[in-house]
Tab-separated table of C-alpha atoms in Angstrom:
chain	number	residue	atom	x	y	z
A	1	MET	CA	29.380	-22.449	28.528
A	2	ARG	CA	25.746	-23.427	27.980
A	3	LEU	CA	23.821	-21.051	25.726
A	4	ILE	CA	20.204	-20.404	26.697
A	5	ALA	CA	17.561	-20.580	23.963
A	6	PRO	CA	15.232	-17.563	23.980
A	7	MET	CA	11.616	-17.706	25.065
A	8	LEU	CA	9.270	-16.905	22.168
A	9	ALA	CA	6.031	-14.947	22.010
A	10	THR	CA	2.794	-16.143	20.433
A	11	ALA	CA	1.051	-14.029	17.813
A	12	GLY	CA	-2.511	-13.493	18.934
A	13	THR	CA	-5.192	-11.315	20.417
A	14	LEU	CA	-3.985	-8.818	22.985
A	15	PRO	CA	-5.455	-9.057	26.510
A	16	ASP	CA	-8.485	-6.904	27.109
A	17	ASP	CA	-8.741	-4.417	29.940
A	18	THR	CA	-10.846	-6.847	32.023
A	19	ALA	CA	-8.171	-9.579	32.153
A	20	GLU	CA	-8.002	-11.079	35.643
A	21	ARG	CA	-4.248	-11.540	35.789
A	22	PRO	CA	-2.075	-8.436	35.313
A	23	TRP	CA	-0.154	-7.849	32.106
A	24	SER	CA	2.842	-5.683	31.275
A	25	PHE	CA	3.630	-4.179	27.887
A	26	GLU	CA	6.768	-3.508	25.855
A	27	MET	CA	7.343	-1.937	22.463
A	28	LYS	CA	8.301	-4.321	19.635
A	29	TYR	CA	11.482	-3.050	17.993
A	30	ASP	CA	12.471	-3.616	14.383
A	31	GLY	CA	15.739	-5.444	14.999
A	32	CYS	CA	17.150	-8.920	15.600
A	33	ARG	CA	16.816	-11.008	18.745
A	34	MET	CA	20.127	-11.354	20.591
A	35	LEU	CA	21.170	-12.821	23.917
A	36	ALA	CA	24.369	-11.951	25.769
A	37	SER	CA	26.469	-13.478	28.531
A	38	VAL	CA	29.082	-11.477	30.411
A	39	GLY	CA	31.075	-11.780	33.640
A	40	GLY	CA	31.812	-14.880	35.658
A	41	GLY	CA	35.469	-14.718	34.704
A	42	ARG	CA	34.689	-15.446	31.021
A	43	GLU	CA	34.798	-13.507	27.787
A	44	PRO	CA	31.445	-12.062	26.681
A	45	VAL	CA	29.375	-14.128	24.255
A	46	LEU	CA	26.561	-12.917	21.993
A	47	TRP	CA	24.191	-15.306	20.232
A	48	THR	CA	21.066	-15.234	18.103
A	49	ARG	CA	17.640	-16.827	18.350
A	50	ALA	CA	19.010	-19.615	16.112
A	51	MET	CA	21.805	-20.200	18.687
A	52	ASN	CA	24.527	-18.868	16.411
A	53	VAL	CA	27.403	-17.073	18.186
A	54	VAL	CA	27.807	-13.576	16.708
A	55	THR	CA	30.229	-11.940	19.156
A	56	PRO	CA	32.684	-10.868	16.395
A	57	SER	CA	29.809	-9.373	14.404
A	58	TYR	CA	28.990	-6.860	17.156
A	59	PRO	CA	32.265	-6.253	19.030
A	60	GLU	CA	31.186	-2.855	20.328
A	61	ILE	CA	28.344	-4.538	22.254
A	62	ALA	CA	30.719	-7.132	23.730
A	63	GLU	CA	33.144	-4.388	24.755
A	64	ALA	CA	30.376	-2.304	26.340
A	65	LEU	CA	29.072	-5.278	28.339
A	66	THR	CA	32.578	-5.969	29.598
A	67	ALA	CA	33.025	-2.337	30.605
A	68	ALA	CA	29.798	-2.407	32.614
A	69	PHE	CA	29.684	-5.924	34.053
A	70	GLY	CA	32.946	-7.712	33.301
A	71	GLY	CA	34.046	-7.839	36.949
A	72	ARG	CA	30.792	-9.351	38.257
A	73	GLY	CA	29.349	-12.842	38.405
A	74	ARG	CA	27.748	-14.233	35.276
A	75	ILE	CA	24.946	-12.150	33.769
A	76	VAL	CA	22.752	-13.334	30.906
A	77	LEU	CA	20.567	-10.823	29.074
A	78	ASP	CA	17.866	-11.265	26.441
A	79	GLY	CA	17.132	-8.423	24.073
A	80	GLU	CA	17.226	-6.968	20.614
A	81	VAL	CA	20.072	-5.497	18.569
A	82	VAL	CA	19.037	-2.481	16.469
A	83	VAL	CA	20.440	0.324	14.367
A	84	LEU	CA	18.879	3.649	15.306
A	85	ASP	CA	18.189	6.190	12.572
A	86	HIS	CA	16.987	9.499	14.006
A	87	GLY	CA	15.943	7.658	17.153
A	88	LYS	CA	13.961	4.911	15.401
A	89	PRO	CA	15.136	1.364	14.615
A	90	SER	CA	16.008	0.833	10.946
A	91	PHE	CA	16.024	-2.792	9.845
A	92	GLY	CA	17.389	-1.756	6.471
A	93	LEU	CA	20.513	-0.311	8.113
A	94	LEU	CA	20.797	-3.315	10.460
A	95	GLN	CA	20.916	-5.627	7.441
A	96	ARG	CA	24.242	-4.067	6.522
A	97	ARG	CA	25.658	-5.427	9.794
A	98	MET	CA	23.910	-8.794	9.778
A	99	GLY	CA	26.008	-11.583	8.367
A	100	VAL	CA	29.267	-9.643	8.720
A	101	ALA	CA	31.505	-12.177	10.402
A	102	HIS	CA	33.971	-9.656	11.806
A	103	ALA	CA	32.837	-6.039	11.963
A	104	THR	CA	35.703	-3.621	11.346
A	105	LYS	CA	36.102	-0.353	13.217
A	106	PRO	CA	35.135	1.691	10.134
A	107	LEU	CA	31.935	-0.344	9.779
A	108	GLN	CA	31.170	0.097	13.484
A	109	ARG	CA	31.525	3.869	13.107
A	110	ARG	CA	29.515	3.988	9.895
A	111	ILE	CA	26.633	1.797	11.111
A	112	PRO	CA	26.651	1.738	14.937
A	113	VAL	CA	24.395	-0.792	16.657
A	114	THR	CA	22.591	-0.565	19.987
A	115	PHE	CA	21.659	-3.453	22.308
A	116	LEU	CA	18.221	-3.218	23.937
A	117	PRO	CA	18.082	-5.789	26.779
A	118	PHE	CA	14.488	-6.386	27.927
A	119	ASP	CA	15.069	-9.366	30.236
A	120	VAL	CA	17.718	-10.742	32.593
A	121	LEU	CA	17.949	-14.528	32.916
A	122	VAL	CA	21.011	-14.822	35.166
A	123	LEU	CA	22.132	-12.126	37.580
A	124	ASP	CA	25.474	-12.472	39.377
A	125	ASP	CA	25.363	-16.283	38.895
A	126	LEU	CA	21.775	-16.459	40.222
A	127	ASP	CA	19.261	-18.106	37.847
A	128	LEU	CA	16.241	-15.796	37.556
A	129	MET	CA	14.293	-17.770	34.963
A	130	SER	CA	11.881	-19.128	37.593
A	131	ALA	CA	11.271	-15.601	38.920
A	132	SER	CA	8.357	-13.531	37.686
A	133	TYR	CA	8.592	-11.033	34.834
A	134	LEU	CA	8.352	-8.117	37.240
A	135	GLU	CA	11.069	-9.566	39.505
A	136	ARG	CA	13.347	-9.981	36.514
A	137	ARG	CA	12.572	-6.427	35.444
A	138	ALA	CA	13.585	-5.222	38.903
A	139	GLY	CA	16.939	-6.941	38.424
A	140	LEU	CA	17.282	-5.345	35.016
A	141	ALA	CA	16.608	-1.914	36.540
A	142	GLU	CA	19.617	-2.422	38.837
A	143	LEU	CA	21.788	-3.211	35.812
A	144	ASP	CA	20.399	-0.174	34.009
A	145	SER	CA	21.641	2.081	36.813
A	146	VAL	CA	25.150	0.674	36.282
A	147	ILE	CA	24.882	1.327	32.531
A	148	GLN	CA	23.825	4.915	33.240
A	149	ASP	CA	26.700	5.421	35.689
A	150	VAL	CA	29.275	4.223	33.169
A	151	GLY	CA	27.712	6.338	30.432
A	152	GLY	CA	28.248	6.403	26.690
A	153	LEU	CA	27.588	2.709	26.150
A	154	PRO	CA	25.620	1.366	23.162
A	155	ILE	CA	23.205	-0.345	25.558
A	156	THR	CA	19.757	0.967	26.426
A	157	VAL	CA	17.243	-0.802	28.669
A	158	PRO	CA	13.852	-0.150	27.002
A	159	PRO	CA	10.857	0.829	29.167
A	160	TYR	CA	7.840	-1.280	30.052
A	161	TRP	CA	4.353	-0.417	31.236
A	162	GLU	CA	2.243	-2.213	33.856
A	163	ASN	CA	-1.540	-2.650	33.789
A	164	GLN	CA	-2.007	-0.426	30.752
A	165	SER	CA	-4.734	-0.592	28.125
A	166	SER	CA	-3.864	-2.592	24.996
A	167	LYS	CA	-5.553	0.073	22.855
A	168	ILE	CA	-3.524	2.877	24.435
A	169	MET	CA	-0.297	0.893	23.933
A	170	LEU	CA	-1.111	0.194	20.272
A	171	ASN	CA	-1.834	3.839	19.632
A	172	ALA	CA	1.412	4.848	21.335
A	173	ALA	CA	3.427	2.298	19.317
A	174	ASN	CA	1.800	3.442	16.079
A	175	SER	CA	2.489	7.117	16.865
A	176	ALA	CA	6.128	6.309	17.683
A	177	GLY	CA	6.591	4.352	14.451
A	178	MET	CA	7.282	1.079	16.278
A	179	GLU	CA	6.869	-2.370	14.750
A	180	GLY	CA	4.224	-3.374	17.301
A	181	ILE	CA	3.828	-4.271	20.981
A	182	LEU	CA	4.362	-7.224	23.281
A	183	ALA	CA	2.073	-8.121	26.151
A	184	LYS	CA	3.674	-10.225	28.898
A	185	ARG	CA	1.983	-11.655	31.966
A	186	SER	CA	3.471	-9.830	34.940
A	187	THR	CA	3.756	-13.145	36.819
A	188	SER	CA	5.207	-15.175	33.929
A	189	ILE	CA	8.415	-17.138	34.336
A	190	TYR	CA	11.005	-17.436	31.582
A	191	LEU	CA	10.643	-20.640	29.536
A	192	PRO	CA	13.804	-21.038	27.430
A	193	GLY	CA	13.238	-22.361	23.948
A	194	GLN	CA	9.450	-22.409	24.309
A	195	ARG	CA	6.739	-20.396	22.592
A	196	SER	CA	4.328	-19.321	25.306
A	197	ARG	CA	0.916	-17.681	25.476
A	198	SER	CA	2.220	-15.760	28.492
A	199	TRP	CA	3.893	-13.528	25.904
A	200	VAL	CA	1.648	-12.190	23.149
A	201	LYS	CA	2.997	-10.176	20.194
A	202	HIS	CA	0.990	-7.884	17.974
A	203	ALA	CA	2.501	-6.321	14.854
A	204	ILE	CA	1.264	-3.048	13.417
A	205	ARG	CA	0.500	-3.525	9.742
A	206	THR	CA	0.792	-0.627	7.324
A	207	ARG	CA	0.020	-0.485	3.613
A	208	SER	CA	1.870	1.436	0.911
A	209	SER	CA	1.803	1.625	-2.876
A	210	VAL	CA	5.201	0.811	-4.357
A	211	LEU	CA	6.783	0.121	-7.732
A	212	VAL	CA	8.816	-3.027	-8.408
A	213	ILE	CA	11.963	-1.714	-10.091
A	214	GLY	CA	13.987	-4.908	-10.185
A	215	PHE	CA	15.308	-7.786	-8.134
A	216	VAL	CA	18.475	-9.092	-6.505
A	217	GLY	CA	19.452	-12.691	-7.257
A	218	SER	CA	20.134	-14.846	-10.241
A	219	SER	CA	18.217	-15.668	-13.411
A	220	ARG	CA	16.625	-18.608	-11.572
A	221	SER	CA	15.913	-17.253	-8.087
A	222	VAL	CA	14.976	-14.000	-6.327
A	223	ALA	CA	16.476	-13.080	-2.958
A	224	ALA	CA	15.205	-9.485	-2.729
A	225	LEU	CA	13.031	-7.044	-4.591
A	226	VAL	CA	14.188	-3.539	-5.450
A	227	LEU	CA	11.196	-1.296	-4.779
A	228	GLY	CA	10.441	2.366	-5.251
A	229	ALA	CA	7.910	4.750	-3.722
A	230	TYR	CA	7.161	8.417	-4.297
A	231	ASP	CA	7.838	10.805	-1.417
A	232	ALA	CA	5.803	13.893	-0.502
A	233	GLU	CA	7.615	15.945	-3.155
A	234	GLY	CA	6.935	13.434	-5.934
A	235	ARG	CA	10.460	12.022	-6.066
A	236	LEU	CA	10.929	8.283	-6.583
A	237	VAL	CA	12.850	6.871	-3.608
A	238	PRO	CA	14.326	3.380	-4.091
A	239	GLY	CA	14.562	0.737	-1.401
A	240	ARG	CA	14.970	-3.002	-0.938
A	241	PHE	CA	12.660	-5.685	0.460
A	242	CYS	CA	14.393	-8.906	1.469
A	243	LEU	CA	12.277	-12.036	1.138
A	244	GLN	CA	12.110	-14.500	4.049
A	245	ARG	CA	13.347	-17.219	1.723
A	246	THR	CA	14.712	-17.397	-1.806
A	247	HIS	CA	11.981	-17.961	-4.432
A	248	SER	CA	12.647	-20.056	-7.511
A	249	LEU	CA	11.563	-18.483	-10.778
A	250	ASP	CA	10.460	-21.969	-11.898
A	251	ALA	CA	7.706	-21.907	-9.258
A	252	PRO	CA	4.090	-21.085	-10.189
A	253	THR	CA	3.715	-17.339	-10.487
A	254	ALA	CA	1.000	-14.834	-9.798
A	255	PRO	CA	0.258	-11.935	-12.154
A	256	GLY	CA	3.371	-9.833	-12.550
A	257	GLY	CA	5.749	-12.790	-12.352
A	258	LEU	CA	5.983	-12.966	-8.542
A	259	PRO	CA	5.615	-16.305	-6.685
A	260	ALA	CA	1.977	-17.248	-6.129
A	261	ALA	CA	0.504	-17.272	-2.621
A	262	GLY	CA	1.431	-20.442	-0.781
A	263	THR	CA	4.449	-21.170	-2.960
A	264	PRO	CA	7.398	-22.242	-0.749
């Protein structure tokens, strides 16, 4: 079965309210990109942006997709896998599931994941990638009604908003504690494996004062920093920040011993 590479958004300036062509907006969730194929007489398959198959890592998602759509023609969904903590995505909790080759039942119960499909690329064997964003969203709404009818599945189709103000959407995302927003041209087609200006992402940046308590890694490289921050009651709360890549301690360092800006 051919896996479809995901379409990628471009970081940039959000469309202003005078844009000629209509835009739609989605919230940007703090999770991991994941695509899924189900139906068509085949076993469900889940894969990442890097085209790695991760079906055994999230078996509850595969089982839920089969329960909802296993008897239909092939369906391919694009979305995000998240771990919800009091209704908000927690990347820290998701990290405890990432990289687990075969998630056990106790792990699934302890750290349940949720799949948030925001696009449908194939619907009942029909390729929708040349259809517009709004047409694909209409197909996704039909699948959402099936998910609701089955009930109790770890799958939630996230909302989208048409012809809304970028400023209003940013304020809403910030108030909801979201990672950011995505603006997508309402007429855009799906371009697998391509980064397109038809999709624009905007992250919400926040600043905090933290203490560096320690690090995770070896005596020669750092994979993660152990950080601490004081809560409203003055208690030191520890946490962990995973670096995008491992930093060698032999590299040039900035004050405090951390890798200097621009160091690979």
